[in-house]
Every structure is written in C-alpha cells, then in structure tokens.
CSV table of C-alpha atoms in Angstrom, one decimal:
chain,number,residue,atom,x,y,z
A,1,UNK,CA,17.3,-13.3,2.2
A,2,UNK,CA,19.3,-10.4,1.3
A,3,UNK,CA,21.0,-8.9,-1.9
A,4,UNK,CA,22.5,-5.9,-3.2
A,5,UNK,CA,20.2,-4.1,-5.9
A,6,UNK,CA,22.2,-1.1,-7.1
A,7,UNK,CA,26.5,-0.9,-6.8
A,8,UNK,CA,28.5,2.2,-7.3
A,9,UNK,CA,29.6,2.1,-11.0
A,10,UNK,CA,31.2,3.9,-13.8
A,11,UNK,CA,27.7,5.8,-14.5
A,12,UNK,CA,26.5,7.0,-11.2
A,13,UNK,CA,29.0,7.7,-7.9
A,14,UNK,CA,25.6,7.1,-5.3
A,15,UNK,CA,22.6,5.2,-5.0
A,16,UNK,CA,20.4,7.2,-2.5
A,17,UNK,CA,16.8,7.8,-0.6
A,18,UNK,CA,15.6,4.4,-1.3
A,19,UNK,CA,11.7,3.8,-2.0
A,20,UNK,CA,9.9,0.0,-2.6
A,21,UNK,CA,6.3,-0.7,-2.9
A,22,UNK,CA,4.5,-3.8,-3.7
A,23,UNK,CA,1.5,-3.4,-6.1
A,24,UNK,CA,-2.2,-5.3,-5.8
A,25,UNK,CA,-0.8,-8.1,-8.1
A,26,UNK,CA,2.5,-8.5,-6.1
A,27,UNK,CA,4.8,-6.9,-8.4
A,28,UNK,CA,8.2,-5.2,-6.0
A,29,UNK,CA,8.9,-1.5,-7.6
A,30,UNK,CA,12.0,-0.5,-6.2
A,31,UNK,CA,13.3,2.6,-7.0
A,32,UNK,CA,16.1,5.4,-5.7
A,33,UNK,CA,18.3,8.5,-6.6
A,34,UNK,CA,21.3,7.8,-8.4
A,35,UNK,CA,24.2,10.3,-8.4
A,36,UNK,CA,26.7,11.1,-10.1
A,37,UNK,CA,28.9,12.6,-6.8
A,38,UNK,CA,27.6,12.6,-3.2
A,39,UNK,CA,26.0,15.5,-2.4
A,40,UNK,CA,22.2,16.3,-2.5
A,41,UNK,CA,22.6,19.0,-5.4
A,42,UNK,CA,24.2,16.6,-7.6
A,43,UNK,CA,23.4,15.7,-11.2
A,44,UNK,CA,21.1,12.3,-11.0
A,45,UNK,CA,18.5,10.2,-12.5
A,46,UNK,CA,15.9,8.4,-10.6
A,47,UNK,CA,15.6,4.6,-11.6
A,48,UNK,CA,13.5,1.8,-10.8
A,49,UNK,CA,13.7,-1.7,-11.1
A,50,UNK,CA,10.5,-4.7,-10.9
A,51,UNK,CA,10.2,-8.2,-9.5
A,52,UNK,CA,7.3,-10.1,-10.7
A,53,UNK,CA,8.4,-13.3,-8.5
A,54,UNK,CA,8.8,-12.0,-4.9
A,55,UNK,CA,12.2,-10.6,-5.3
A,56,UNK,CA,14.3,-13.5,-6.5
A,57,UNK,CA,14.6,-11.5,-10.1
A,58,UNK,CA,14.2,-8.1,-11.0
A,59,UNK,CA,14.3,-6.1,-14.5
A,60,UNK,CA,17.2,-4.1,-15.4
A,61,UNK,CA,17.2,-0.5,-14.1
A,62,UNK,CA,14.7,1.7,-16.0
A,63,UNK,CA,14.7,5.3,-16.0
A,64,UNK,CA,12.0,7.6,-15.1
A,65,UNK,CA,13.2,10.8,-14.3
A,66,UNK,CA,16.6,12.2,-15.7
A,67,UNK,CA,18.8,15.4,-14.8
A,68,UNK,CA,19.2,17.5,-17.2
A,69,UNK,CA,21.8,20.3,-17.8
A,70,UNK,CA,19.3,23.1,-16.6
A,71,UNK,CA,17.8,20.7,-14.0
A,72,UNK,CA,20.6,18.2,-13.1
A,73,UNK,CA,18.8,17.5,-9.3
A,74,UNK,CA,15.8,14.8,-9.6
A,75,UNK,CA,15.1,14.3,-6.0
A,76,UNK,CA,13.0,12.4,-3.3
A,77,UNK,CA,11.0,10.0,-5.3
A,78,UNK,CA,7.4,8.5,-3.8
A,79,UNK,CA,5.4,5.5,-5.0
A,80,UNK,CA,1.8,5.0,-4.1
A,81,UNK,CA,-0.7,3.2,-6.0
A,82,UNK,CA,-4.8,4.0,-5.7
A,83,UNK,CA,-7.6,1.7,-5.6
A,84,UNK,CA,-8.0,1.6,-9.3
A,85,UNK,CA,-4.7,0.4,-9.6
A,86,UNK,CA,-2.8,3.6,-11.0
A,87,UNK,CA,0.3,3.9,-9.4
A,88,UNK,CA,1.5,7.5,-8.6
A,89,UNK,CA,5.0,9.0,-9.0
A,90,UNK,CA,6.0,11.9,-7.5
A,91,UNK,CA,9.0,13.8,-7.8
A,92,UNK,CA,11.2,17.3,-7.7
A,93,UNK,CA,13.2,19.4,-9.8
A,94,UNK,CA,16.0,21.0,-7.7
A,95,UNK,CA,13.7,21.0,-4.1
A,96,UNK,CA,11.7,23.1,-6.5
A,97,UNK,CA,13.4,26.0,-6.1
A,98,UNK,CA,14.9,28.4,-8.8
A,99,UNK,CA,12.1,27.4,-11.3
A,100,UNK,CA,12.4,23.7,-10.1
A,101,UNK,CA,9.4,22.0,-9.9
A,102,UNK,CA,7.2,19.4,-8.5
A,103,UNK,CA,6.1,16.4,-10.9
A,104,UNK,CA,3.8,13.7,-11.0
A,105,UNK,CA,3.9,11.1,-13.5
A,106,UNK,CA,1.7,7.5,-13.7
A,107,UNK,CA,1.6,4.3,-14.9
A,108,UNK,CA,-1.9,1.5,-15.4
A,109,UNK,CA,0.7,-1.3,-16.2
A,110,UNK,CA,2.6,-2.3,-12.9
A,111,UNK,CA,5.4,0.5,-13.4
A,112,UNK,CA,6.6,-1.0,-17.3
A,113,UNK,CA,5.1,2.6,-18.6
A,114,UNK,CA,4.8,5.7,-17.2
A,115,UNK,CA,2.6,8.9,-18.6
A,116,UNK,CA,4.5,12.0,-19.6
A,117,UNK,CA,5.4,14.3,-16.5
A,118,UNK,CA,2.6,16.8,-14.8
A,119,UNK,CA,3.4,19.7,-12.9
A,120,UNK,CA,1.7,20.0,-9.8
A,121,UNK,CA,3.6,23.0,-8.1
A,122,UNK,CA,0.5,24.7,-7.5
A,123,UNK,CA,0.1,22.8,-4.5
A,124,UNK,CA,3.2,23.1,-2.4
A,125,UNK,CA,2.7,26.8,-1.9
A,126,UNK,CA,5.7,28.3,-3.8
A,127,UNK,CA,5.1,31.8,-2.7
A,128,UNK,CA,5.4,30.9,0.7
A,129,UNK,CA,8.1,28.1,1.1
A,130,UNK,CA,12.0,27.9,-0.7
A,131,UNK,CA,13.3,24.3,-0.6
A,132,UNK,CA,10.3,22.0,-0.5
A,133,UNK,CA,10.8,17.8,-0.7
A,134,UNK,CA,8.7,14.7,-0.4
A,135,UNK,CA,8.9,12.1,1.9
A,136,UNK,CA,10.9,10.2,0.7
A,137,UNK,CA,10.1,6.6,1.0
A,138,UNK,CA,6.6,5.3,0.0
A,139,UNK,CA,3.4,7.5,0.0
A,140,UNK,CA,-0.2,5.7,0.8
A,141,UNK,CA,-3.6,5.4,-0.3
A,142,UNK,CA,-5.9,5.5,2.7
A,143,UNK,CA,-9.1,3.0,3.3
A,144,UNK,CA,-11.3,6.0,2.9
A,145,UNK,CA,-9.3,6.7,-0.7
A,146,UNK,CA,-7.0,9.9,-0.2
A,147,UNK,CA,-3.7,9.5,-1.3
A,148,UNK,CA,-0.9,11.2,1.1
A,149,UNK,CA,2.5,11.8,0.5
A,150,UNK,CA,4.1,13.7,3.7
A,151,UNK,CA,6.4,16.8,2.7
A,152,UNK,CA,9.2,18.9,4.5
A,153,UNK,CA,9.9,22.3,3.6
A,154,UNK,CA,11.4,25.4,4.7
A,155,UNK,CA,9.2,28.6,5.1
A,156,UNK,CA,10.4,32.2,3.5
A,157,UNK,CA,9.4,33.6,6.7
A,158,UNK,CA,12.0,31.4,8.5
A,159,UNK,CA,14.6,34.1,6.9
A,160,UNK,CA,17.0,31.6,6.0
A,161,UNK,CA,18.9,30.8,2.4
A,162,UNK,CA,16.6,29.5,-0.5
A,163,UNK,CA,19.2,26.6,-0.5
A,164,UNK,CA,19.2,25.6,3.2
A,165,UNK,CA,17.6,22.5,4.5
A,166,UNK,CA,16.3,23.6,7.8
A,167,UNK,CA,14.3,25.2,10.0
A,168,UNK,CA,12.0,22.6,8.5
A,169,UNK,CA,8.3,22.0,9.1
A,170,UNK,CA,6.0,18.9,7.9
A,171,UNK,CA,2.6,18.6,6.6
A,172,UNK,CA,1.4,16.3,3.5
A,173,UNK,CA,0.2,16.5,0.2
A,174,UNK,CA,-3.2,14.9,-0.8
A,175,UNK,CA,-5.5,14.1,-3.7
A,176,UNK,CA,-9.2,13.3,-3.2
A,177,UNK,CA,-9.6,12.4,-7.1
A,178,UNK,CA,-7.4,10.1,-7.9
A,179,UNK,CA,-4.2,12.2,-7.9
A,180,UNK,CA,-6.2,14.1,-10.7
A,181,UNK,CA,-5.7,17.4,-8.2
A,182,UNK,CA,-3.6,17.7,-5.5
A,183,UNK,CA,-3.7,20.2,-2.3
A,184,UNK,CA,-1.5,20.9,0.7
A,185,UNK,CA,-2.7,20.0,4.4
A,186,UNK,CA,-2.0,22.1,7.4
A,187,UNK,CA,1.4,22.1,8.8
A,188,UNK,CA,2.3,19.9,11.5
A,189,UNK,CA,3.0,22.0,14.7
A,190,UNK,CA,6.2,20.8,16.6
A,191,UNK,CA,7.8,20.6,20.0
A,192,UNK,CA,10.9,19.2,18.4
A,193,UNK,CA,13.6,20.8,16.2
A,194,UNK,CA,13.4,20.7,12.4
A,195,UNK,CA,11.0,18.0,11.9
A,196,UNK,CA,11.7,17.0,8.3
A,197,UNK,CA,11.8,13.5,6.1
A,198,UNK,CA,8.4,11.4,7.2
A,199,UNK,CA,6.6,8.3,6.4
A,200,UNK,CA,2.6,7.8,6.7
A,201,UNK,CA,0.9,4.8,8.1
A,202,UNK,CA,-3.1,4.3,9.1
A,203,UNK,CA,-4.4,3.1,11.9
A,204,UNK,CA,-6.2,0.4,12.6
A,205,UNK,CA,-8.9,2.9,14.3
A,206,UNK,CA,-8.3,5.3,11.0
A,207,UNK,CA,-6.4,7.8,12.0
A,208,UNK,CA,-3.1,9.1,10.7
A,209,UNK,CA,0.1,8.2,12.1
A,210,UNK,CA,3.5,10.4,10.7
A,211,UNK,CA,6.6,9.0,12.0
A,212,UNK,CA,9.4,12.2,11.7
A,213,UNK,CA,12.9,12.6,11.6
A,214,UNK,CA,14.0,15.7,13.6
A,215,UNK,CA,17.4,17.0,15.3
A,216,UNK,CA,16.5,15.2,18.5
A,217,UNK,CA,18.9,11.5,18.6
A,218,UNK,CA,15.2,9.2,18.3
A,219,UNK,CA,12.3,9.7,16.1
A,220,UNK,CA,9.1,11.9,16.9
A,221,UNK,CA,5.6,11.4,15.4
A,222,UNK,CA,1.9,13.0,15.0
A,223,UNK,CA,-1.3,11.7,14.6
A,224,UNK,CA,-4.2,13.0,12.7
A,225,UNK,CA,-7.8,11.6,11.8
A,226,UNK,CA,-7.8,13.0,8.4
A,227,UNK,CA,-4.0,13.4,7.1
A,228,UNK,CA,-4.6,16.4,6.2
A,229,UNK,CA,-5.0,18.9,9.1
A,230,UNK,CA,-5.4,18.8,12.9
A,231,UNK,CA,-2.2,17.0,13.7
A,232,UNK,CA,-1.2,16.9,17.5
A,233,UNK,CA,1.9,18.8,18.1
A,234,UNK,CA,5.1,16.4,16.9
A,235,UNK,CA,6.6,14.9,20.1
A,236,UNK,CA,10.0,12.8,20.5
A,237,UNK,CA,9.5,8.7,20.6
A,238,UNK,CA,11.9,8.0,23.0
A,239,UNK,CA,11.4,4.3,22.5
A,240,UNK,CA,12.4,4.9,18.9
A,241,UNK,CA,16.4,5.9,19.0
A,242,UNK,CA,17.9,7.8,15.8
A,243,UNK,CA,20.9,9.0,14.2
A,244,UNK,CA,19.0,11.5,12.6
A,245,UNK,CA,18.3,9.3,9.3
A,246,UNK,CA,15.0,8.7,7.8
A,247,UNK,CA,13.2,6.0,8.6
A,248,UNK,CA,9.6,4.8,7.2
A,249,UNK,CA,6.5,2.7,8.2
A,250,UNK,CA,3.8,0.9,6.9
A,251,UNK,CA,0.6,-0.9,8.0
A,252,UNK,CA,0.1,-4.7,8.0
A,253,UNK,CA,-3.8,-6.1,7.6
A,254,UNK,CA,-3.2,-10.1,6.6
A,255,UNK,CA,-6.5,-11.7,8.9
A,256,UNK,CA,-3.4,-14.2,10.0
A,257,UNK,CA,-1.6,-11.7,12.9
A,258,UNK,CA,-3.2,-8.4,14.8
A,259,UNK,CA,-3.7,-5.3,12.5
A,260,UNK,CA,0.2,-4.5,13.1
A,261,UNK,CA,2.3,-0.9,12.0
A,262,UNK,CA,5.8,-2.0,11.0
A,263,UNK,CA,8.5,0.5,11.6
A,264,UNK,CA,12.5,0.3,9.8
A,265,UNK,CA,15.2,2.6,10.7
A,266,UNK,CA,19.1,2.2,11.8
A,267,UNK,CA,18.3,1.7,15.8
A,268,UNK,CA,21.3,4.2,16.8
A,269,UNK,CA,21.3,7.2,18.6
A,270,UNK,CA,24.4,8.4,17.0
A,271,UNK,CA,25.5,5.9,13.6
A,272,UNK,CA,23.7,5.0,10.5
A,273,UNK,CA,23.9,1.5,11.1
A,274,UNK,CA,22.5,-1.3,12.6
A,275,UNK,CA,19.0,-1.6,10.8
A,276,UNK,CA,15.8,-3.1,12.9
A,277,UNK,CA,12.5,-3.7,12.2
A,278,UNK,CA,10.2,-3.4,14.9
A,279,UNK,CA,6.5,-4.2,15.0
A,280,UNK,CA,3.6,-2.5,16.9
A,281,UNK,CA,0.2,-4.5,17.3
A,282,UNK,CA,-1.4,-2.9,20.0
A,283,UNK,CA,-2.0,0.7,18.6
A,284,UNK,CA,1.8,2.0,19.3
A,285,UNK,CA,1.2,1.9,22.7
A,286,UNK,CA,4.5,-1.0,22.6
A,287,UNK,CA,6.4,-1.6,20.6
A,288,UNK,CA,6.8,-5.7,20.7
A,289,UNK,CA,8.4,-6.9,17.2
A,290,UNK,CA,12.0,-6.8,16.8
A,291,UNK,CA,13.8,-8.0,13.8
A,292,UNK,CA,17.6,-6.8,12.8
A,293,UNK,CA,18.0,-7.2,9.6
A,294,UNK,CA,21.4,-5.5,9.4
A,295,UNK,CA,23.7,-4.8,12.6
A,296,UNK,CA,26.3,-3.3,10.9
A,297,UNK,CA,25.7,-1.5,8.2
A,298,UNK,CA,22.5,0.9,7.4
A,299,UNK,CA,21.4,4.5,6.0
A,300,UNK,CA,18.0,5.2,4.7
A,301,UNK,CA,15.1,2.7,4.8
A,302,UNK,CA,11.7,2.0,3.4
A,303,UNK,CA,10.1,-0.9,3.7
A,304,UNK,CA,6.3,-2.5,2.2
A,305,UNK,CA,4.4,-5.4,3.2
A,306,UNK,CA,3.4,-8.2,1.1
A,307,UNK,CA,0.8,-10.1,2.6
A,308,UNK,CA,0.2,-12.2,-0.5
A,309,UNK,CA,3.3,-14.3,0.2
A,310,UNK,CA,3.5,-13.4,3.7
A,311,UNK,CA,7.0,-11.3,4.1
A,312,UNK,CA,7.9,-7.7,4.9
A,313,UNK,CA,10.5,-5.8,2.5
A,314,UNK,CA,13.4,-3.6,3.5
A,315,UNK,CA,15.4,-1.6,1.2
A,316,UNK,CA,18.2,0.4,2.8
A,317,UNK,CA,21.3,2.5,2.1
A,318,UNK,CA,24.7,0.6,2.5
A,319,UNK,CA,28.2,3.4,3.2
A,320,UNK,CA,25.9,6.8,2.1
A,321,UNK,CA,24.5,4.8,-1.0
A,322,UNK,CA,27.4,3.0,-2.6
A,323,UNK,CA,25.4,0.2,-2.3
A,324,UNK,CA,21.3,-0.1,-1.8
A,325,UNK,CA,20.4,-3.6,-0.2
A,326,UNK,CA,17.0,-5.6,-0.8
A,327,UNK,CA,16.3,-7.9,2.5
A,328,UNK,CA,13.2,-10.6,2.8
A,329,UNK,CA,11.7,-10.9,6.5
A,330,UNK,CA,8.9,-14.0,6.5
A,331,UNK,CA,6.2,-13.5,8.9
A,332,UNK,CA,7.6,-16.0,10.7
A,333,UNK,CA,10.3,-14.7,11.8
A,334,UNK,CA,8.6,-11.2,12.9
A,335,UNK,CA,5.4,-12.8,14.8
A,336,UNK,CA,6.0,-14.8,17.2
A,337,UNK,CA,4.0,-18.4,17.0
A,338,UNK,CA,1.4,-16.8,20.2
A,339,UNK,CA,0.9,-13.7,18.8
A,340,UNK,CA,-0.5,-15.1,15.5
C-alpha cells in the first residue's frame, strides 16, 4: 500500500528530509521539513502527522517547530522514543550557526503534546564546529538504554565557510538519563570523503552499526560497541550503490524471522530514484532481502518496523520533496516463506 502524505501547496513550496517512527502502542509519527522555496536555508516549519490505525488515517498536519523571521531555518528533525515511553524531538535552528541552536522538545502522549523547547547546544561543541545537523531520519534507543541520534558537522579547523556543508565528519549524540543531558561521542574516523547524513541501527550481538552517506556513488558504514566512541574507520559498502542521498536503517526483533537490519535508500549510483528495501539477517555479512518499493521515483528515506502488525514503513521524498510518500511492506512480502 502506498499514498502520498504531504503535496506541494499554496503554504509551503517543499516537503523535505522525511522522518517516521512507530511508538510502543503502534501509533505512526511521521514528520518532515516543509519549505517555503527549495533550498536548505529556506524559511520552514517542521510538521508531523499520527496514525493510530496502521496508516490507513492520519491527523491533520501539526506543527512543532516553526521559522521565524530571526530564525526562518528549522532543520533535520529526529524522533526516538525511550523505554519509559517519552518520545524525544530533536531539532536545529539555522545548522546552529549564527546564534542558531540545537533544541530538544518531548512529548508522554504519543506525539498529541509536546513540552516547550530545550536548548541543548552545549553538547555539539560550538567552539569547535560551524554548521552542525542531525541525522536526519529516526534516532534510537539502545537495549542497554542510551539514546543516539548520529550528527554531521563541519570542523572550524577544516578552514572552510561557516555556511558550507562539507568537509564533513560524523559522530552521535547520546543521553544516558533519559535525554535529561546530552553529550557528544568521538568522531568517526574515515577513509571515505565527507561522510555526512547517517542512520543507527543495533546489532543483534550489541554493537553499533552507522550506515553513512559520503561523496563516494554507494553508501559506507562503521561499527561501534558503544555508539559513542571507538568507531572503525568508515569504509565504502560497495554492495550498497548511492546517488549520494541519505538513506536510513533500522533493526527488526519479531521471534517470527531472524534478528534482521532493514536498510531503504534509492539503489542508484547516480539518480534519486528507484527506492529498495533490502534486508540483512545474517549480521551484514549479505545482504539477502530485496523489496522495491518505488522504481521510479525516490529522494530521502526513513523507514521503522512495526512488528505489532507485522509490516515495515517507508517514507520517501518524491521530485526534491514536492511530494513525501507513505508505503506499507507486510512481512510477507520481505521474508521469504524458508527464511521465516
């Protein structure tokens, strides 16, 4: 099943960097930029929108973050939701440059209210960094309880503008407390070229497993047993072709199919189109579940697992964000009937 969630309307120009979780009582939060011209630096809102019944409804757009005159940019939203429930929203003012900042905002009832904004700039290292963004996508709460939300930024040392997107490095934030503090990890070292956007899965034997965009034409990744520090050197995926787009993972523990990390991205070395779905069972040592969702059309992707009713959802970019597209994949149609 497939729909289109957010159209390019009067109000906003672009519907970009897509994000979708699904809570512990099933609720779908979907949630994105939305622009009022193209670019990256324009004046937006961030807006989400909840299905209580799987995706066949979902409330009207609500909105919470909003551009302002002094701070029109509200960018890269993440969603993550702790043991206790809470779900975490985290956000930026203008990649938190120029007296932009980095916010963090809650909510106890399924994302229908949402706590006033918190600035947590203290831990992205302002002194050291200019442009400095999350994700995007979906951040995660690990079995242990951290909560991780990767990062890219762009180092003062690096000598180039405070505006410019690259030379980029990765690493993640974390909270130990229940997003009550939150601190920066070590850097990610690198034997590709401006890793940047990232997405966060764990393992089935607990480690830490970032899957990076970067200027090489497939994704690259690095593992961790913390998420925090002591990340192997990010290396290219070959296996994984890219058009330079971000991408996203998540992890899949149902007791029905093998403890499985799901991977979404446009499956092109060169055009963002053609989005797949690919499954990994055996540690990521293959790659052995292939689904296209969309062949000929695609952008950015996240995507979250629902194991109550057994389906995987994709939210993706459609033409740069004129449109943002909700699609169902069933189990069944991922997991082949001797794999299960």
């Amino acid at each position: 099943m497939e729909q289109i969630v957010w159209a390019t309307g009067a109000q906003y120009l672009r519907y970009r960097i897509p994000g979708v979780i699904v809570t512990q009582k099933g609720t779908i939060l979907l949630y994105c930029e939305a622009r009022k011209s193209p670019d990256d630096w324009a004046e937006m809102d961030i807006l989400l929108r909840r299905s209580e019944d799987g995706g066949k409804t979902f409330s009207e757009e609500q909105k919470i973050a909003c551009g302002t005159k002094e701070r029109p940019t509200v960018n890269n939203p993440v969603l993550m939701q702790d043991g206790r429930g809470r779900i975490h929203f985290l956000y930026c003012e203008t990649y938190a440059i120029g007296g932009g900042r980095v916010l963090q905002r809650y909510s106890d009832d399924d994302g229908v209210t949402w706590s006033a904004p918190k600035d947590i700039s203290y831990a992205t290292f302002p002194e050291k960094r200019n442009v400095f963004a999350l994700g995007p996508g979906h951040g995660i709460c690990t079995r242990e309880g951290r909560l991780l939300v990767p990062f890219w930024t762009v180092l003062k040392e690096s000598g180039a503008a405070e505006t410019a997107h690259a030379p980029s490095r990765v690493g993640t934030l974390y909270s130990d407390d229940g997003g009550g503090h939150w601190h920066a990890g070590g850097l990610v070292p690198s034997r590709v070229q401006s890793a940047n956007e990232s997405a966060v899965c764990q393992l089935q034997d607990g480690r830490l497993y970032l899957n990076i965009r970067c200027e090489e034409p497939h994704r690259a990744f690095s593992l961790s047993k913390s998420g925090i520090g002591g990340w192997s050197a990010a290396e290219a995926d070959g296996r994984l072709p890219d058009p330079r787009c971000f991408g996203s993972v998540c992890a899949v523990e149902d007791g029905a199919h093998p403890y499985t990390v799901l991977f979404v991205n446009c499956e092109s070395e060169t055009e963002r189109k053609n989005i797949v779905l690919k499954g990994s069972c055996d540690g990521l040592k293959s790659w052995s579940l292939r689904k296209v969702i969309d062949a000929a059309r695609g952008g950015y992707a996240d995507l979250a697992a629902d194991t109550g009713r057994g389906c995987v959802y994709v939210l993706y970019e459609e033409a740069w964000g004129m449109y943002e597209r909700f699609a169902t994949v069933p189990f069944a149609e991922l997991y082949p009937e001797n794999k299960s």
